[in-house]
XYZ file of C-alpha atoms in Angstrom:
211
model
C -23.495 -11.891 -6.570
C -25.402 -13.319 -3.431
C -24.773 -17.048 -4.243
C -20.842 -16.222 -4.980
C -20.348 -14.912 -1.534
C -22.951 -17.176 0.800
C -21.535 -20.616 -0.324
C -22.579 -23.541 1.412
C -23.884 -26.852 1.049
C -25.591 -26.910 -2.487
C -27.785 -29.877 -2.110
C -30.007 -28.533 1.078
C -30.811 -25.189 3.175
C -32.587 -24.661 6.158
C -35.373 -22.484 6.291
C -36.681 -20.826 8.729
C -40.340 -21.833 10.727
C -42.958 -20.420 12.919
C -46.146 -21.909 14.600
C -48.635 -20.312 14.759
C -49.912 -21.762 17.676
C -47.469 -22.579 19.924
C -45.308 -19.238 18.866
C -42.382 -21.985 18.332
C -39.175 -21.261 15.472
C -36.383 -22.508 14.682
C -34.987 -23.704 11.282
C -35.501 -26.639 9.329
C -34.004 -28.260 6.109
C -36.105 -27.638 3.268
C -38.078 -30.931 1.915
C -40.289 -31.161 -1.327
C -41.960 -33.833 1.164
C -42.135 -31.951 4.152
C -45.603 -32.630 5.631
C -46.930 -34.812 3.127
C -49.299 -37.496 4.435
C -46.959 -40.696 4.482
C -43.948 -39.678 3.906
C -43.052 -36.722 6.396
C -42.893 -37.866 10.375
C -42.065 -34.798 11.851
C -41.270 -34.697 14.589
C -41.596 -37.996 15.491
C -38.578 -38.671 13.103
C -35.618 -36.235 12.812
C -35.185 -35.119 8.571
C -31.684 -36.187 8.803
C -33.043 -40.140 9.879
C -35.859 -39.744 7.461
C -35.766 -42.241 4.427
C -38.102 -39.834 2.356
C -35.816 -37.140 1.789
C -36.393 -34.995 -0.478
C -34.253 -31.972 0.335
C -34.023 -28.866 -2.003
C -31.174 -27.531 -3.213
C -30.051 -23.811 -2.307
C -29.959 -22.035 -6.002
C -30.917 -18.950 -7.305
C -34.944 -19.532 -6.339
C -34.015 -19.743 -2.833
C -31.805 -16.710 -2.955
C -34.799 -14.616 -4.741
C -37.396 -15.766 -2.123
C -35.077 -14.912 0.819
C -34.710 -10.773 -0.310
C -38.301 -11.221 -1.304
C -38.973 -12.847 1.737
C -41.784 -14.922 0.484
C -42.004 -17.446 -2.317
C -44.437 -16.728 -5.173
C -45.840 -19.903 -5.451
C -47.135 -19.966 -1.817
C -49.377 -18.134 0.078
C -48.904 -14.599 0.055
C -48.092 -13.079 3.112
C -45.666 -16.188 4.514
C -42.494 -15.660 5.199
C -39.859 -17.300 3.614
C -35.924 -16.784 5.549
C -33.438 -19.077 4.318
C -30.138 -20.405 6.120
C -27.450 -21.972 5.066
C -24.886 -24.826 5.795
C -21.466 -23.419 5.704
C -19.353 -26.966 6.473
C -19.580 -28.465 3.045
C -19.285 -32.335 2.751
C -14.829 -32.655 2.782
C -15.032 -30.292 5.286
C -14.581 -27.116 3.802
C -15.687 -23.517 4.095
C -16.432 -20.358 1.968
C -16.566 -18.220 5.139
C -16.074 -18.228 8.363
C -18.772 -15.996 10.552
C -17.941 -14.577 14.323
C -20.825 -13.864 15.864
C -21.821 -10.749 18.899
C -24.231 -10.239 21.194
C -25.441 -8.461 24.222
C -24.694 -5.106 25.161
C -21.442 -4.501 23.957
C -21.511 -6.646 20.861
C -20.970 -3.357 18.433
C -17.848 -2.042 20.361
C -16.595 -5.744 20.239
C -17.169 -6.179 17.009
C -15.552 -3.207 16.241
C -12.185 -4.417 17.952
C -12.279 -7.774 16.014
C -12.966 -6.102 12.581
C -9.797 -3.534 13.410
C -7.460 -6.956 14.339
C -8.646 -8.521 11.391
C -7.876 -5.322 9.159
C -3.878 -4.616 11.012
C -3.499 -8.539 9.693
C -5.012 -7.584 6.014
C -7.777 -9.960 6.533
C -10.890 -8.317 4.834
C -13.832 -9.054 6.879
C -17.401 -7.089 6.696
C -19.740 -7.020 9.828
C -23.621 -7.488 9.568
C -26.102 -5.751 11.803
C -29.245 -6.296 13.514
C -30.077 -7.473 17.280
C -26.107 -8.250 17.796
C -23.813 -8.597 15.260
C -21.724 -11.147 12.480
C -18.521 -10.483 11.241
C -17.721 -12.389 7.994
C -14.484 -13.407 6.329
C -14.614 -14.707 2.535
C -12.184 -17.130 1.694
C -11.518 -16.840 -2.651
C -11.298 -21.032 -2.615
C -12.713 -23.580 -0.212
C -10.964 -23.859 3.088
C -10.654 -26.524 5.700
C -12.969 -25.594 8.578
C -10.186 -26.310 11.176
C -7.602 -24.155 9.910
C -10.523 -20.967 9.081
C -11.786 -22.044 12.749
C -7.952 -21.503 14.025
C -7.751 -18.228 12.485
C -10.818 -17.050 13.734
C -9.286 -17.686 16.985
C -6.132 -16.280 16.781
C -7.870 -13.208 15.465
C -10.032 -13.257 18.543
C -6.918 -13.994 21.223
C -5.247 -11.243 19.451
C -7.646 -8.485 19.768
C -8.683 -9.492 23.462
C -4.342 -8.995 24.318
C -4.961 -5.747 22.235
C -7.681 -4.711 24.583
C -7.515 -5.931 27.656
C -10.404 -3.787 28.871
C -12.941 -5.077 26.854
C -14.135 -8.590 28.244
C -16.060 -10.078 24.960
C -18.890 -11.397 26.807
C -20.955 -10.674 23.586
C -18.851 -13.362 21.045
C -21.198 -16.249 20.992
C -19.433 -18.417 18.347
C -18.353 -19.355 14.898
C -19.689 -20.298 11.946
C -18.832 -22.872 11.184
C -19.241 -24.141 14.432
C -17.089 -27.691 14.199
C -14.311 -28.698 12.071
C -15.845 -32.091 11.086
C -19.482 -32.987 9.478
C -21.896 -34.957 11.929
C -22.444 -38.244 10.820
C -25.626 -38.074 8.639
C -25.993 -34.602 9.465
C -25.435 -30.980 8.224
C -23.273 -28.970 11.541
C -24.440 -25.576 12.442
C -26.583 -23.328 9.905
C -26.073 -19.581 9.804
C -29.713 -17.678 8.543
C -28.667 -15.582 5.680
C -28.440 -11.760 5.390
C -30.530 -9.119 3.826
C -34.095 -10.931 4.226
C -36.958 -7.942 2.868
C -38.739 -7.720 6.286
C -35.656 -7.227 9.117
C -33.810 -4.674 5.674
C -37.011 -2.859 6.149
C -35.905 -1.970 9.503
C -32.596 -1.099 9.372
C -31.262 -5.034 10.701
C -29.691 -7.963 8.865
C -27.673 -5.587 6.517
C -24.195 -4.542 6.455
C -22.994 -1.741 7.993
C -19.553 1.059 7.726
C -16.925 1.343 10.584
C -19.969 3.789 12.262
C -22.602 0.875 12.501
C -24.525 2.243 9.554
C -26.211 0.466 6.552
């Protein structure tokens, strides 16, 4: 059910890090080599200029350790939050994701949604500190034209209500139309890890902002 609604790019997923040391995160793509002596260079080499690649794929594994949120096989108490590429390699979609944030994000979010609903487009929104609103496509859709839509959407409910300023959209996922060179565009972290569902965030929520 997960895997036929977060499509992306099959043959790598970013997953989410955290030093313990420096406090640092961010997300990375997932490597069978990553840190192995001789063949990882982080950082001193990017993973998308590396010639050891050794990315793995986003299947059902990585779907069961992100709602576990922690793989089996490694040590227990790590956390394991997996992304995903949504611009797949001819430039293609399976969603397209707005994003809110700030204050007002929920009462902006709440506009969008009702724009996309008066122009039957079913979209769901996704809480936690801010807000996504997703739109499934049922085949795979040219990131320009679900970028354009997205847009129109957003002009339409900012005419619609002129009082409310969206300060809190951020941007969409997708974020470009075309692939980078060599590289994988803008990642989206998945919903519904274990630890922020525990709390109430990263789930989806009803017209009333609850789970």
């Amino acid at each position: 059910l997960f895997l036929s609604l977060f499509k992306g790019r099959e043959d790598a997923y970013p997953r989410r890090f955290e030093s313990a040391k420096s406090g640092k995160s961010g997300y990375s793509p997932a490597s069978a080599n990553e840190w192995a002596p001789g063949l990882c260079h982080k950082p001193r080499i990017k993973c998308t200029e590396c010639k050891n690649q050794a990315f793995l794929p986003a299947n059902e594994a990585m779907i069961r350790n992100h709602l576990l949120g922690q793989d089996p096989s490694e040590a227990k108490g790590k956390d394991f939050t997996a992304g995903i590429y949504p611009l797949l390699l001819d430039e293609t979609c399976w969603f397209l994701a707005t994003d809110f944030d700030k204050r007002t994000w929920q009462e902006d979010a709440a506009a969008f949604l009702e724009t996309c609903q008066t122009h039957n487009v079913p979209a769901r929104s996704r809480s936690g500190n801010g807000g996504h609103v997703w739109i499934f496509f049922s085949q795979p859709t040219p990131a320009k034209v679900a970028r354009r839509l997205a847009s129109y959407l957003l002009t339409r409910t900012m005419e619609q209500r002129p009082e409310i300023g969206f300060d809190s959209y951020d941007r969409f996922f997708p974020s470009q139309d075309t692939l980078p060179q060599g590289g994988f565009g803008n990642l989206i972290a998945l919903p519904l890890q274990k630890r922020p569902r525990a709390n109430e965030n990263s789930v989806f929520v009803n017209e009333k902002f609850e789970p």
